[in-house]
XYZ file of C-alpha atoms in Angstrom:
591
model
C 37.644 50.509 22.813
C 35.433 53.237 24.288
C 33.682 55.439 21.753
C 34.862 58.632 23.446
C 38.480 57.559 23.081
C 37.884 56.444 19.511
C 36.229 59.774 18.641
C 39.122 61.680 20.202
C 41.587 59.648 18.118
C 39.630 60.276 14.905
C 39.324 64.024 15.538
C 43.055 64.350 16.284
C 43.933 62.353 13.169
C 41.546 64.412 11.010
C 43.012 67.706 12.246
C 46.507 66.377 11.613
C 45.884 65.282 8.021
C 43.808 68.345 7.006
C 43.706 71.168 9.590
C 42.282 73.582 6.996
C 39.214 71.388 6.636
C 38.187 71.902 10.265
C 38.652 75.649 10.025
C 36.761 75.932 6.724
C 33.784 73.833 7.844
C 33.613 75.614 11.227
C 33.545 79.027 9.546
C 31.015 77.817 7.000
C 28.793 76.351 9.722
C 28.884 79.457 11.939
C 27.920 81.668 9.011
C 25.190 79.275 7.905
C 23.798 79.017 11.448
C 23.733 82.774 11.901
C 21.940 83.129 8.566
C 19.322 80.587 9.679
C 18.707 82.395 12.981
C 18.556 85.774 11.207
C 16.116 84.472 8.595
C 13.870 83.058 11.325
C 13.607 86.229 13.414
C 13.805 88.910 10.719
C 10.083 88.604 9.769
C 9.181 89.271 13.417
C 11.386 92.366 13.385
C 9.764 93.564 10.168
C 6.245 93.024 11.552
C 7.200 94.914 14.707
C 8.376 97.852 12.558
C 5.125 97.866 10.594
C 2.908 97.587 13.686
C 4.906 100.281 15.478
C 4.521 102.526 12.427
C 8.230 103.175 12.225
C 9.431 105.245 9.309
C 9.897 103.763 5.871
C 13.568 104.691 5.961
C 14.181 102.494 8.988
C 12.236 99.610 7.445
C 14.128 100.022 4.168
C 17.420 100.133 6.096
C 16.558 96.881 7.914
C 15.628 95.165 4.646
C 18.777 96.396 2.905
C 21.008 95.418 5.843
C 19.337 92.004 6.035
C 19.823 91.416 2.285
C 23.495 92.489 2.357
C 24.255 90.330 5.403
C 22.579 87.291 3.854
C 24.432 87.870 0.583
C 27.820 88.143 2.312
C 27.070 85.150 4.502
C 26.016 83.059 1.489
C 29.140 83.989 -0.509
C 31.409 83.229 2.456
C 29.537 80.011 3.136
C 29.916 78.822 -0.470
C 33.631 79.692 -0.543
C 34.260 77.883 2.734
C 32.227 74.874 1.530
C 34.221 74.607 -1.704
C 37.493 74.793 0.202
C 36.337 72.223 2.763
C 35.287 69.842 -0.025
C 38.758 70.038 -1.596
C 40.571 69.607 1.729
C 38.178 66.816 2.689
C 39.088 64.805 -0.408
C 42.728 65.493 0.366
C 42.235 64.114 3.887
C 40.693 60.926 2.485
C 43.530 60.536 -0.041
C 46.137 60.985 2.685
C 44.359 58.363 4.806
C 44.355 55.902 1.888
C 48.052 56.583 1.271
C 48.817 55.907 4.936
C 47.002 52.581 4.714
C 49.084 51.632 1.680
C 52.319 52.691 3.366
C 51.370 50.803 6.510
C 50.523 47.698 4.477
C 54.027 47.659 2.984
C 55.574 47.848 6.470
C 53.683 44.794 7.706
C 55.433 41.447 7.591
C 54.698 39.376 4.495
C 53.639 36.560 6.824
C 50.463 38.559 7.473
C 49.923 39.319 3.788
C 49.750 35.650 2.934
C 46.251 35.256 4.447
C 42.673 36.134 3.368
C 42.102 37.849 6.729
C 44.817 40.384 6.008
C 43.360 41.329 2.614
C 39.959 41.722 4.273
C 41.471 44.065 6.870
C 43.128 46.197 4.176
C 39.901 46.384 2.186
C 37.907 47.395 5.263
C 40.512 50.019 6.198
C 40.508 51.529 2.677
C 36.698 51.506 2.589
C 36.682 53.504 5.839
C 39.099 56.229 4.678
C 36.147 58.552 3.951
C 35.603 59.052 7.696
C 38.258 61.787 7.863
C 36.167 64.118 5.737
C 32.823 62.997 7.133
C 33.697 63.336 10.838
C 34.496 66.981 10.203
C 31.120 67.448 8.532
C 29.390 65.717 11.438
C 31.131 67.502 14.328
C 31.988 70.909 12.884
C 29.029 70.891 10.518
C 25.855 69.292 11.857
C 26.673 69.370 15.577
C 28.043 72.924 15.657
C 25.197 74.190 13.467
C 22.642 72.623 15.831
C 24.256 74.279 18.856
C 24.286 77.711 17.178
C 20.574 77.390 16.367
C 19.677 75.792 19.701
C 20.948 78.478 22.073
C 18.737 81.418 20.942
C 15.810 79.013 20.428
C 16.002 77.735 24.022
C 16.163 81.270 25.370
C 13.030 82.404 23.532
C 10.976 79.215 24.038
C 11.715 79.129 27.774
C 10.342 82.694 27.989
C 6.978 81.484 26.695
C 6.680 78.739 29.323
C 9.230 76.387 30.771
C 6.707 73.509 30.641
C 6.336 74.051 26.901
C 10.078 73.620 26.498
C 10.112 70.443 28.645
C 7.089 68.938 26.868
C 8.523 69.602 23.391
C 11.884 68.179 24.409
C 10.171 65.032 25.698
C 8.288 64.586 22.401
C 11.482 65.056 20.384
C 13.406 62.524 22.482
C 10.621 59.955 22.072
C 10.666 60.533 18.312
C 14.460 60.135 18.216
C 14.222 56.862 20.142
C 11.644 55.571 17.681
C 13.957 56.620 14.826
C 16.800 54.575 16.335
C 14.581 51.483 16.369
C 13.617 52.002 12.734
C 17.294 52.556 11.832
C 18.187 49.228 13.432
C 15.611 47.549 11.185
C 17.006 49.323 8.106
C 20.595 48.360 8.960
C 19.608 44.723 9.477
C 17.953 44.712 6.057
C 20.986 46.518 4.567
C 23.276 43.681 5.708
C 21.083 41.239 3.789
C 21.072 43.547 0.743
C 24.886 43.760 0.761
C 25.196 39.960 0.899
C 22.765 39.534 -2.017
C 24.421 42.338 -3.970
C 27.825 40.694 -3.537
C 26.490 37.496 -5.120
C 24.740 39.218 -8.025
C 27.753 41.467 -8.660
C 29.943 38.379 -8.946
C 27.547 36.759 -11.434
C 27.463 40.009 -13.415
C 31.271 40.098 -13.477
C 31.472 36.520 -14.755
C 28.892 37.278 -17.448
C 30.580 40.469 -18.680
C 34.357 40.188 -18.208
C 36.417 38.737 -21.049
C 38.612 36.474 -18.913
C 35.590 34.350 -17.942
C 34.167 34.174 -21.462
C 35.794 30.916 -22.596
C 34.607 28.785 -19.675
C 31.129 30.343 -19.670
C 30.662 29.392 -23.332
C 32.394 26.026 -23.370
C 30.670 24.722 -20.261
C 27.300 26.265 -21.148
C 27.146 28.240 -17.925
C 25.328 31.260 -19.375
C 21.722 30.218 -18.648
C 22.546 29.090 -15.111
C 24.439 32.296 -14.338
C 21.661 34.475 -15.724
C 19.097 32.557 -13.649
C 21.205 33.012 -10.507
C 21.797 36.667 -11.299
C 18.080 37.425 -11.796
C 17.085 35.463 -8.706
C 19.589 37.305 -6.511
C 18.629 40.679 -7.985
C 14.958 39.908 -7.310
C 15.720 39.058 -3.681
C 17.829 42.219 -3.409
C 15.029 44.372 -4.828
C 12.511 42.792 -2.435
C 14.713 43.640 0.526
C 15.118 47.201 -0.747
C 11.325 47.435 -0.926
C 11.249 46.301 2.708
C 13.693 49.097 3.495
C 11.403 51.529 1.725
C 8.422 50.341 3.796
C 10.371 50.917 7.013
C 11.285 54.446 5.834
C 7.667 55.224 4.954
C 6.465 53.958 8.343
C 8.913 56.189 10.174
C 8.063 59.153 7.932
C 4.387 58.822 8.878
C 5.244 58.625 12.583
C 7.569 61.610 12.226
C 4.814 63.607 10.510
C 2.464 62.763 13.368
C 4.955 64.008 15.945
C 5.654 67.148 13.892
C 1.926 67.883 13.658
C 1.469 67.468 17.422
C 4.461 69.723 18.075
C 3.128 72.406 15.700
C -0.366 72.315 17.231
C 1.028 72.697 20.753
C 3.280 75.575 19.705
C 0.514 77.493 17.960
C -1.921 76.906 20.850
C 0.544 78.310 23.370
C 1.340 81.288 21.160
C -2.347 82.044 20.501
C -3.198 81.815 24.213
C -0.323 84.190 25.014
C -1.462 86.553 22.287
C -5.117 86.515 23.405
C -4.061 87.180 26.987
C -2.154 90.208 25.771
C 1.174 88.848 26.976
C 2.742 89.031 23.498
C 2.230 91.164 20.409
C 1.921 89.926 16.844
C 5.682 90.268 16.263
C 6.475 88.200 19.362
C 3.916 85.658 18.183
C 5.894 84.957 14.997
C 9.187 85.111 16.892
C 8.003 82.455 19.345
C 6.705 80.187 16.580
C 9.967 80.539 14.669
C 12.012 79.855 17.815
C 10.098 76.684 18.587
C 10.579 75.417 15.045
C 14.300 76.135 15.385
C 14.376 74.294 18.687
C 12.727 71.205 17.202
C 15.051 71.254 14.209
C 18.172 71.744 16.349
C 17.422 68.949 18.820
C 16.605 66.532 15.987
C 19.797 67.550 14.222
C 21.823 66.819 17.358
C 20.264 63.354 17.563
C 20.896 62.758 13.873
C 24.518 63.958 14.223
C 24.966 61.625 17.194
C 23.809 58.617 15.148
C 25.962 59.786 12.235
C 29.057 59.983 14.441
C 28.229 56.524 15.807
C 28.169 55.110 12.252
C 31.408 56.908 11.391
C 33.147 55.396 14.420
C 31.922 51.930 13.426
C 33.880 52.366 10.180
C 36.844 54.140 11.791
C 37.454 51.056 13.957
C 38.616 49.208 10.796
C 41.139 51.964 9.987
C 42.279 52.329 13.595
C 42.798 48.604 14.194
C 44.631 48.152 10.897
C 46.986 51.027 11.696
C 47.742 49.332 15.047
C 48.846 46.138 13.267
C 52.322 45.106 14.327
C 54.994 46.111 11.832
C 58.160 44.251 10.938
C 60.456 44.744 13.881
C 63.492 44.744 11.632
C 62.295 48.048 10.151
C 62.334 49.695 13.570
C 65.820 48.682 14.667
C 69.037 50.480 13.847
C 71.301 47.965 12.180
C 74.625 47.738 10.451
C 74.327 47.742 6.681
C 76.068 45.296 4.408
C 79.244 46.909 3.169
C 79.814 46.969 -0.564
C 82.564 44.655 -1.698
C 82.024 42.156 1.094
C 82.660 38.622 -0.049
C 81.641 35.377 1.535
C 85.124 33.979 1.016
C 85.995 30.374 0.294
C 84.657 28.930 3.541
C 81.808 31.309 4.371
C 78.618 30.436 2.430
C 76.706 33.191 0.679
C 73.448 32.012 2.240
C 73.030 29.642 5.148
C 70.001 28.317 7.038
C 70.541 26.878 10.518
C 67.706 24.814 12.025
C 65.002 26.944 10.453
C 61.371 25.993 11.123
C 58.208 27.783 10.058
C 54.551 27.210 10.883
C 51.621 28.997 9.268
C 49.120 30.596 11.596
C 46.392 28.158 12.694
C 48.199 25.304 10.903
C 48.578 21.938 12.653
C 52.084 20.996 11.490
C 55.233 22.781 10.361
C 55.611 23.931 6.753
C 59.399 23.876 7.319
C 60.927 21.598 9.915
C 64.538 22.049 11.069
C 66.007 23.109 7.716
C 69.800 23.286 7.509
C 71.557 24.131 4.234
C 74.418 26.106 2.720
C 74.500 27.850 -0.650
C 77.818 29.160 -1.951
C 78.426 32.088 -4.226
C 77.775 31.338 -7.896
C 76.021 28.019 -7.288
C 72.947 26.952 -9.237
C 70.700 25.218 -6.713
C 67.516 23.356 -7.661
C 64.732 22.756 -5.138
C 62.311 19.946 -5.961
C 59.500 18.128 -4.214
C 55.822 17.308 -4.390
C 53.106 19.974 -4.255
C 52.756 21.241 -0.705
C 56.141 19.902 0.357
C 57.309 23.379 1.463
C 59.395 24.557 -1.514
C 57.797 28.001 -1.899
C 57.729 28.475 1.871
C 61.451 27.746 1.906
C 62.353 30.411 -0.660
C 59.970 32.977 0.858
C 61.729 32.456 4.171
C 65.130 32.805 2.456
C 63.929 36.049 0.896
C 62.861 37.300 4.334
C 59.280 37.633 3.153
C 58.337 35.316 6.003
C 59.832 36.605 9.231
C 58.111 34.569 11.930
C 60.483 31.598 11.766
C 62.683 29.942 14.324
C 66.378 29.333 13.750
C 68.819 31.547 11.845
C 69.297 32.590 8.238
C 72.640 34.186 7.434
C 73.774 36.179 4.413
C 77.556 36.462 4.069
C 77.827 35.342 7.695
C 75.386 37.933 9.050
C 71.991 37.074 10.451
C 69.448 38.599 8.083
C 67.427 39.780 11.093
C 70.369 42.074 11.864
C 70.402 43.535 8.346
C 68.042 46.366 7.319
C 65.416 44.635 5.219
C 65.693 47.184 2.393
C 69.429 46.589 2.232
C 68.910 42.825 2.133
C 66.280 43.122 -0.602
C 68.754 44.976 -2.836
C 70.826 41.766 -2.889
C 67.891 39.636 -4.026
C 65.895 39.221 -7.197
C 63.065 36.853 -8.000
C 60.728 35.484 -10.650
C 57.655 33.880 -9.108
C 55.160 31.644 -10.816
C 52.451 34.144 -9.851
C 54.478 37.146 -11.109
C 52.623 40.316 -11.970
C 53.138 42.631 -14.937
C 51.752 46.132 -14.484
C 49.748 48.160 -16.964
C 52.859 50.314 -17.536
C 55.283 50.501 -20.405
C 57.529 47.473 -20.962
C 60.501 49.603 -19.916
C 58.796 50.576 -16.630
C 57.855 46.960 -15.955
C 61.550 46.090 -16.005
C 63.377 49.170 -14.694
C 60.531 51.065 -12.961
C 61.790 54.622 -12.370
C 65.492 53.825 -12.737
C 67.697 54.724 -15.677
C 67.686 52.144 -18.454
C 70.782 50.420 -19.753
C 69.441 49.845 -23.289
C 72.408 47.747 -24.414
C 72.109 45.355 -21.472
C 68.351 45.201 -21.839
C 68.629 44.389 -25.536
C 71.072 41.584 -24.731
C 68.589 40.059 -22.274
C 65.786 40.355 -24.843
C 67.987 38.462 -27.322
C 68.769 35.725 -24.832
C 65.096 35.156 -24.025
C 63.681 35.464 -27.562
C 61.767 38.713 -26.996
C 63.412 40.850 -29.668
C 61.051 39.589 -32.373
C 58.113 40.665 -30.176
C 59.413 44.186 -29.519
C 61.151 45.111 -32.788
C 57.940 45.554 -34.840
C 56.510 47.933 -32.206
C 56.651 51.611 -33.147
C 57.480 52.691 -29.569
C 59.681 49.686 -28.786
C 60.174 49.133 -25.068
C 58.121 52.269 -24.359
C 55.038 50.451 -25.655
C 52.502 49.870 -22.904
C 51.758 46.369 -21.739
C 48.013 45.573 -21.605
C 45.102 47.564 -22.970
C 43.739 48.146 -19.484
C 44.989 51.740 -19.331
C 46.200 52.317 -22.894
C 44.386 51.458 -26.121
C 47.750 51.059 -27.901
C 49.000 48.561 -25.329
C 50.061 45.076 -26.397
C 48.914 41.725 -25.074
C 51.551 39.012 -24.699
C 51.223 35.241 -24.475
C 51.731 33.485 -21.134
C 55.210 32.338 -22.150
C 56.233 35.815 -23.354
C 55.011 37.348 -20.119
C 56.999 34.824 -18.106
C 60.136 35.578 -20.131
C 59.574 39.314 -19.582
C 59.305 38.687 -15.848
C 62.591 36.738 -16.057
C 64.278 39.649 -17.859
C 63.078 41.911 -15.052
C 64.557 39.535 -12.471
C 67.891 39.337 -14.291
C 68.106 43.063 -15.040
C 68.264 43.816 -11.315
C 71.667 42.048 -11.253
C 71.316 40.966 -7.617
C 73.618 38.593 -5.722
C 70.919 35.927 -5.472
C 68.292 35.121 -8.099
C 65.277 33.055 -7.022
C 63.116 31.384 -9.665
C 59.890 29.854 -8.361
C 58.407 27.767 -11.206
C 59.485 30.470 -13.652
C 58.987 28.150 -16.650
C 55.438 27.016 -15.872
C 54.039 28.699 -19.013
C 56.773 27.435 -21.353
C 56.670 24.375 -23.576
C 59.411 21.704 -23.106
C 61.577 23.035 -25.961
C 61.329 26.628 -24.770
C 62.006 25.472 -21.221
C 65.189 23.640 -22.239
C 66.444 26.723 -24.037
C 65.479 28.827 -21.004
C 67.631 26.745 -18.655
C 70.481 26.436 -21.171
C 70.550 30.238 -21.362
C 70.367 30.471 -17.582
C 73.325 28.156 -16.951
C 75.442 29.653 -19.754
C 74.884 33.362 -19.120
C 73.836 33.909 -15.502
C 76.772 34.216 -13.131
C 74.975 35.088 -9.914
C 73.861 32.534 -7.371
C 70.585 31.044 -8.591
C 67.993 29.105 -6.614
C 65.216 27.626 -8.717
C 62.118 25.619 -7.874
C 60.949 23.243 -10.558
C 58.642 20.282 -10.993
C 60.489 19.104 -14.119
C 63.385 16.952 -12.972
C 65.266 17.128 -16.293
C 65.930 20.837 -15.755
C 68.059 20.010 -12.703
C 70.778 18.125 -14.644
C 73.208 21.060 -14.716
C 72.512 22.268 -11.183
C 75.472 22.312 -8.773
C 73.203 21.103 -6.027
C 69.694 19.645 -5.799
C 67.684 19.903 -2.598
C 64.732 17.521 -2.288
C 62.009 18.731 0.092
C 59.517 16.283 1.570
C 56.882 17.276 4.147
C 58.819 20.362 5.205
C 62.143 18.551 5.668
C 65.219 18.182 3.497
C 65.020 14.588 2.330
C 68.066 14.546 0.024
C 70.866 16.846 -1.110
C 73.400 16.310 -3.873
C 74.164 16.577 -7.586
C 71.924 15.033 -10.242
C 74.167 11.971 -10.668
C 74.502 11.450 -6.923
C 70.760 11.583 -6.259
C 69.858 9.514 -9.296
C 72.266 6.777 -8.306
C 70.750 6.484 -4.819
C 67.403 5.257 -6.168
C 65.512 7.167 -3.479
C 63.005 10.032 -3.637
C 64.627 12.079 -6.423
C 65.086 8.953 -8.503
C 61.387 8.199 -8.027
C 60.370 11.683 -9.207
C 62.624 11.530 -12.261
C 61.603 8.003 -13.226
C 57.878 8.746 -13.046
C 58.290 11.832 -15.248
C 60.475 9.932 -17.706
C 57.736 7.328 -18.118
C 55.411 10.038 -19.435
C 57.775 10.694 -22.365
C 58.353 7.058 -23.254
C 56.417 5.478 -26.088
């Protein structure tokens, strides 16, 4: 994408998210630029008054007027700067919020990849560009133009060749600066890579969750050695960066000295020839210095804008990511009270296949199944067989599948996704509890049915955990954000996640290895409670074959295909794949 088009997009977006920021920085820059020009030429005016022997009143008036103008300009500049800082942060926050909102509109298929997380991270890390582009364009660039115009006018009056020669020197210096910047950026890439490694080692050495393994496997000395070695390499590269900066500083000083000598020689020659007076002498010198500063500032602003656009590309490309098409279509909602009837299944999959991006084979291959209202359906199979992919496709988290999935006879692609999600609830093996109160973890911002919640806590043995707490269900989970928060065991957390799934009271409940953290006795009680008290249709993935005894239907997945379907007794009597799974597990419990 061309930089001009990218810059235009960024400027439009920045104005849209924070129009006040552009106005504030523009006003601040104009005032600051005028103050700079005034401060440069006022001494020449004062000298002219003294040499011309103008009255003290006039001189005093000029000084007073100059002081008042500078004071007003400075106050206005500060006020505008404070406002622009506040609106700039607001622009960055809005950009970050848009990234988050966009992320939630992207199909879950994309989320399930490291590349997607990298794109989100890069987009969030580039959100600062909305404030910075305003500083670069309306700050540095505009300020340089304001200073440049009067400087060019005055310098060209001295001699046009002087102007051309100075401009040539400045451009050469800017080109040299670009070369040095390329060296610094190349070194910075190496520094970032080394810093990433040492930061990881530091995290492992300091965070509590890594403490057990570090101690038990005697990793401390090795980690410290790696950490120090990487930090040493990082420091050496930073020293190299410093050397590059010093080298350019020396070259820049040389160019500045040459420029100053040339300027003063021209001014002295003009003065000795009687072409300028002492006041004009200082005015010319000041103008040339302004010219040099302005041209360098334009070059610096150009490089700054180039860097900003390099980051903005991450934001721009992420925001162009294709969204879920189902969100953009107008569709008929599921009507309340609709029933699947006796013949119509609640959920049906017709020849559904799914393939992960860049994968060789299919994760799901021609899946056909029917699940009726109220059924308890177990899904079993070896690791990697496609069980989790199957339920994620059912839940419409994965959308890029072939075939049809129907809910109450309607294709789920023709149902608004938010409406479909209201009919579903889930408890995943990799569930997540937030650093909120226990109540918020279950009900979020909805009203709480305390009686129903208490009943669920009783069923899943959580009452004894919560009753001793002074704040009860309003106690915060985790000490991450609250010192009074509580830490729960893995099994208690998994039960709490189950309560959250059940509290939603959806039509379909999906349990993906929801008992992984429970011991065999607790797991048996978990499933006994589930079969006795849960009326809604339940689909559960499990690796423990004994938990499928009471299921209405067992679906055995093998290499992305449905290998067997039936009740426990039917599958066991066939002596095929399910029988093999059950028999091998049973052997582990035999003496």
